[in-house]
Amino acid sequence: MRGKVEGTRTLAHCFCLFHWRWLLGLRLARTASLTLTLSDAVELYRAFPKAKVKVRAGVPEFDLTDAGGVREIRASGKSLHEILEISASYDLISRELVGGFEKTFRYAELLKDWIKNKDKERRVNDAVTNAYLRLLSEERDTFVEMKFGAEKSESVRRRAEEIVNSGCKRGEVEEFDEELIKAGVNPGSTADIIAAALFVALLGGLRV
């Protein structure tokens, strides 16, 4: 009986420790985001053309494809955090950055739980796949929307939602994967967040 009580205390302690780390990480992420400056914004805008990253064109303010973007930023005096707050209305990653990485930390916790509860042989792959589909079902992927438009992005989101609601059956998942590959559709914003979530879970003590 004593061993059971001590074991229960140990489990409770581990849960509280992980939860505390989760809250601390969220707080630190939010604090770090708030320290981003005007200089950071200028350097980021200079980096995008050099990295040849595909970005959304024709946005209302601070267009990354506009050669005058850096001048516009300097004139505005806005920090990178303030600019990210503007783009958060239409960009999933910006929303994550200014929102304290809410989805990253939430999915890190989910991944940790799912991986523990799966059979060892396929638990990591299944957990990551399920997390990816679940996040994709929640929000339209920015990268897909940027490349193919809002209608296609919403179609991909709805398809992911159907698969999640039916229990992420392997056949349906593989069929969806083939559909995306054939169409050249890569929900990359969703993948970025899940990759970050897996990294956070590993830092939080996940063992695979």
Tab-separated table of C-alpha atoms in Angstrom:
chain	number	residue	atom	x	y	z
A	1	MET	CA	0.000	0.000	0.000
A	2	ARG	CA	2.813	2.343	0.894
A	3	GLY	CA	4.532	1.627	-2.434
A	4	LYS	CA	1.349	2.451	-4.305
A	5	VAL	CA	0.997	5.776	-2.468
A	6	GLU	CA	4.640	6.662	-3.126
A	7	GLY	CA	4.229	5.713	-6.780
A	8	THR	CA	1.143	7.890	-7.026
A	9	ARG	CA	3.032	10.780	-5.484
A	10	THR	CA	5.855	10.289	-7.965
A	11	LEU	CA	3.455	10.351	-10.908
A	12	ALA	CA	1.727	13.424	-9.516
A	13	HIS	CA	5.114	15.102	-9.025
A	14	CYS	CA	6.122	14.356	-12.644
A	15	PHE	CA	2.832	15.729	-13.946
A	16	CYS	CA	3.169	18.918	-11.881
A	17	LEU	CA	6.792	19.343	-12.967
A	18	PHE	CA	5.926	19.014	-16.667
A	19	HIS	CA	2.947	21.366	-16.262
A	20	TRP	CA	5.173	23.904	-14.482
A	21	ARG	CA	7.757	23.686	-17.266
A	22	TRP	CA	4.993	24.117	-19.839
A	23	LEU	CA	3.706	27.298	-18.142
A	24	LEU	CA	7.221	28.656	-17.636
A	25	GLY	CA	8.110	27.993	-21.272
A	26	LEU	CA	4.948	29.729	-22.429
A	27	ARG	CA	5.689	32.738	-20.240
A	28	LEU	CA	9.307	32.974	-21.433
A	29	ALA	CA	8.225	32.641	-25.068
A	30	ARG	CA	5.766	35.504	-24.684
A	31	THR	CA	8.377	37.647	-22.953
A	32	ALA	CA	10.975	36.956	-25.657
A	33	SER	CA	8.483	37.858	-28.378
A	34	LEU	CA	7.805	41.233	-26.748
A	35	THR	CA	11.511	42.160	-26.855
A	36	LEU	CA	11.688	42.012	-30.673
A	37	THR	CA	12.682	45.464	-31.947
A	38	LEU	CA	12.560	47.693	-35.028
A	39	SER	CA	16.115	46.578	-35.813
A	40	ASP	CA	14.977	42.938	-35.685
A	41	ALA	CA	12.188	43.757	-38.143
A	42	VAL	CA	14.591	45.397	-40.588
A	43	GLU	CA	17.045	42.497	-40.439
A	44	LEU	CA	14.259	39.953	-40.944
A	45	TYR	CA	12.942	41.790	-44.003
A	46	ARG	CA	16.464	41.933	-45.440
A	47	ALA	CA	16.928	38.200	-44.873
A	48	PHE	CA	13.838	37.013	-46.762
A	49	PRO	CA	15.012	37.917	-50.312
A	50	LYS	CA	18.426	36.369	-49.624
A	51	ALA	CA	16.856	33.159	-48.350
A	52	LYS	CA	14.524	33.096	-51.386
A	53	VAL	CA	11.589	32.171	-49.167
A	54	LYS	CA	8.166	32.192	-50.812
A	55	VAL	CA	5.961	34.735	-49.040
A	56	ARG	CA	2.465	36.119	-49.390
A	57	ALA	CA	2.271	39.065	-51.793
A	58	GLY	CA	-0.133	41.988	-51.746
A	59	VAL	CA	-0.649	42.215	-47.993
A	60	PRO	CA	-2.087	45.507	-46.640
A	61	GLU	CA	1.055	46.598	-44.767
A	62	PHE	CA	4.776	45.842	-44.788
A	63	ASP	CA	4.756	43.622	-47.870
A	64	LEU	CA	7.825	41.361	-47.907
A	65	THR	CA	7.754	41.314	-51.713
A	66	ASP	CA	7.899	45.124	-51.909
A	67	ALA	CA	11.380	46.561	-52.413
A	68	GLY	CA	10.351	49.538	-50.293
A	69	GLY	CA	9.354	47.348	-47.359
A	70	VAL	CA	12.422	48.190	-45.252
A	71	ARG	CA	11.898	51.935	-45.760
A	72	GLU	CA	8.245	51.520	-44.771
A	73	ILE	CA	9.266	49.716	-41.575
A	74	ARG	CA	11.835	52.358	-40.630
A	75	ALA	CA	9.306	55.130	-41.241
A	76	SER	CA	6.693	53.393	-39.110
A	77	GLY	CA	9.030	52.829	-36.168
A	78	LYS	CA	7.249	49.551	-35.445
A	79	SER	CA	9.019	46.685	-33.722
A	80	LEU	CA	9.099	43.186	-35.183
A	81	HIS	CA	6.586	42.124	-32.528
A	82	GLU	CA	4.153	44.841	-33.665
A	83	ILE	CA	4.554	43.837	-37.311
A	84	LEU	CA	3.997	40.187	-36.448
A	85	GLU	CA	0.807	41.199	-34.624
A	86	ILE	CA	-0.446	42.667	-37.907
A	87	SER	CA	0.421	39.575	-39.957
A	88	ALA	CA	-1.004	37.282	-37.254
A	89	SER	CA	-4.466	37.951	-38.686
A	90	TYR	CA	-3.581	35.949	-41.808
A	91	ASP	CA	-0.394	34.011	-40.983
A	92	LEU	CA	-0.316	30.921	-38.758
A	93	ILE	CA	3.359	31.226	-37.794
A	94	SER	CA	3.093	34.926	-36.937
A	95	ARG	CA	0.094	34.084	-34.780
A	96	GLU	CA	2.182	31.467	-32.988
A	97	LEU	CA	5.091	33.856	-32.431
A	98	VAL	CA	3.032	36.659	-30.893
A	99	GLY	CA	0.728	34.252	-29.063
A	100	GLY	CA	3.477	32.760	-26.924
A	101	PHE	CA	3.723	29.537	-28.964
A	102	GLU	CA	0.372	28.361	-27.602
A	103	LYS	CA	-0.110	25.608	-30.193
A	104	THR	CA	3.503	24.478	-29.952
A	105	PHE	CA	3.286	23.905	-26.196
A	106	ARG	CA	-0.219	22.430	-26.353
A	107	TYR	CA	0.772	19.912	-29.011
A	108	ALA	CA	4.008	19.109	-27.160
A	109	GLU	CA	1.883	17.947	-24.246
A	110	LEU	CA	-0.458	16.009	-26.539
A	111	LEU	CA	2.466	14.309	-28.287
A	112	LYS	CA	3.919	13.291	-24.944
A	113	ASP	CA	0.615	11.700	-23.905
A	114	TRP	CA	-0.038	10.008	-27.260
A	115	ILE	CA	3.451	8.538	-27.569
A	116	LYS	CA	3.218	7.040	-24.076
A	117	ASN	CA	-0.137	5.420	-24.846
A	118	LYS	CA	0.817	3.872	-28.210
A	119	ASP	CA	2.393	0.500	-28.943
A	120	LYS	CA	6.148	0.965	-29.045
A	121	GLU	CA	6.570	-0.168	-32.670
A	122	ARG	CA	4.536	2.646	-34.236
A	123	ARG	CA	3.847	5.034	-31.394
A	124	VAL	CA	6.076	7.930	-32.512
A	125	ASN	CA	5.012	7.888	-36.154
A	126	ASP	CA	1.322	7.545	-35.292
A	127	ALA	CA	1.441	10.254	-32.634
A	128	VAL	CA	3.180	12.752	-34.921
A	129	THR	CA	0.831	11.932	-37.820
A	130	ASN	CA	-2.250	12.308	-35.618
A	131	ALA	CA	-0.979	15.581	-34.169
A	132	TYR	CA	-0.238	16.917	-37.644
A	133	LEU	CA	-3.697	16.034	-38.955
A	134	ARG	CA	-5.430	17.401	-35.882
A	135	LEU	CA	-3.672	20.768	-36.161
A	136	LEU	CA	-4.296	20.853	-39.916
A	137	SER	CA	-7.989	20.255	-39.216
A	138	GLU	CA	-8.123	23.221	-36.828
A	139	GLU	CA	-6.734	25.980	-39.039
A	140	ARG	CA	-6.107	26.670	-42.701
A	141	ASP	CA	-2.426	26.212	-43.480
A	142	THR	CA	-0.803	29.531	-44.423
A	143	PHE	CA	1.672	28.006	-46.873
A	144	VAL	CA	-1.090	26.183	-48.758
A	145	GLU	CA	-3.245	29.312	-48.811
A	146	MET	CA	-0.359	31.431	-50.041
A	147	LYS	CA	0.388	29.052	-52.919
A	148	PHE	CA	-3.087	27.816	-53.886
A	149	GLY	CA	-5.559	30.253	-52.331
A	150	ALA	CA	-8.061	30.239	-49.475
A	151	GLU	CA	-10.491	27.837	-51.155
A	152	LYS	CA	-7.876	25.108	-51.585
A	153	SER	CA	-6.525	25.649	-48.094
A	154	GLU	CA	-10.013	25.308	-46.614
A	155	SER	CA	-10.599	22.159	-48.681
A	156	VAL	CA	-7.412	20.624	-47.250
A	157	ARG	CA	-8.467	21.620	-43.730
A	158	ARG	CA	-11.902	20.021	-44.142
A	159	ARG	CA	-10.379	16.810	-45.517
A	160	ALA	CA	-8.070	16.603	-42.503
A	161	GLU	CA	-11.050	17.224	-40.217
A	162	GLU	CA	-12.963	14.325	-41.796
A	163	ILE	CA	-10.010	11.989	-41.241
A	164	VAL	CA	-9.559	13.088	-37.615
A	165	ASN	CA	-13.280	12.692	-36.895
A	166	SER	CA	-13.229	9.157	-38.315
A	167	GLY	CA	-10.333	8.148	-36.062
A	168	CYS	CA	-7.308	8.704	-38.339
A	169	LYS	CA	-7.661	5.340	-40.085
A	170	ARG	CA	-4.419	4.353	-41.758
A	171	GLY	CA	-5.984	3.822	-45.191
A	172	GLU	CA	-7.572	7.279	-45.175
A	173	VAL	CA	-4.366	8.909	-43.964
A	174	GLU	CA	-2.310	7.264	-46.717
A	175	GLU	CA	-4.892	8.192	-49.349
A	176	PHE	CA	-4.844	11.828	-48.188
A	177	ASP	CA	-1.050	11.798	-48.258
A	178	GLU	CA	-1.069	10.615	-51.878
A	179	GLU	CA	-3.632	13.269	-52.811
A	180	LEU	CA	-1.455	16.021	-51.374
A	181	ILE	CA	1.708	14.732	-53.054
A	182	LYS	CA	0.044	14.445	-56.471
A	183	ALA	CA	-1.384	17.952	-56.177
A	184	GLY	CA	1.941	19.381	-55.011
A	185	VAL	CA	0.302	20.582	-51.799
A	186	ASN	CA	2.594	20.893	-48.785
A	187	PRO	CA	0.973	22.140	-45.545
A	188	GLY	CA	4.313	23.473	-44.367
A	189	SER	CA	3.123	25.909	-41.694
A	190	THR	CA	1.399	23.045	-39.888
A	191	ALA	CA	4.552	20.924	-40.202
A	192	ASP	CA	6.668	23.726	-38.702
A	193	ILE	CA	4.507	23.893	-35.582
A	194	ILE	CA	4.417	20.118	-35.087
A	195	ALA	CA	8.205	19.920	-35.527
A	196	ALA	CA	8.586	22.636	-32.876
A	197	ALA	CA	6.118	20.809	-30.605
A	198	LEU	CA	8.100	17.574	-30.889
A	199	PHE	CA	11.289	19.455	-30.020
A	200	VAL	CA	9.627	21.023	-26.959
A	201	ALA	CA	8.318	17.602	-25.882
A	202	LEU	CA	11.840	16.154	-26.119
A	203	LEU	CA	13.225	19.058	-24.083
A	204	GLY	CA	10.453	18.391	-21.559
A	205	GLY	CA	11.679	14.856	-20.960
A	206	LEU	CA	9.959	12.799	-23.663
A	207	ARG	CA	11.845	9.579	-24.429
A	208	VAL	CA	11.220	7.673	-27.660
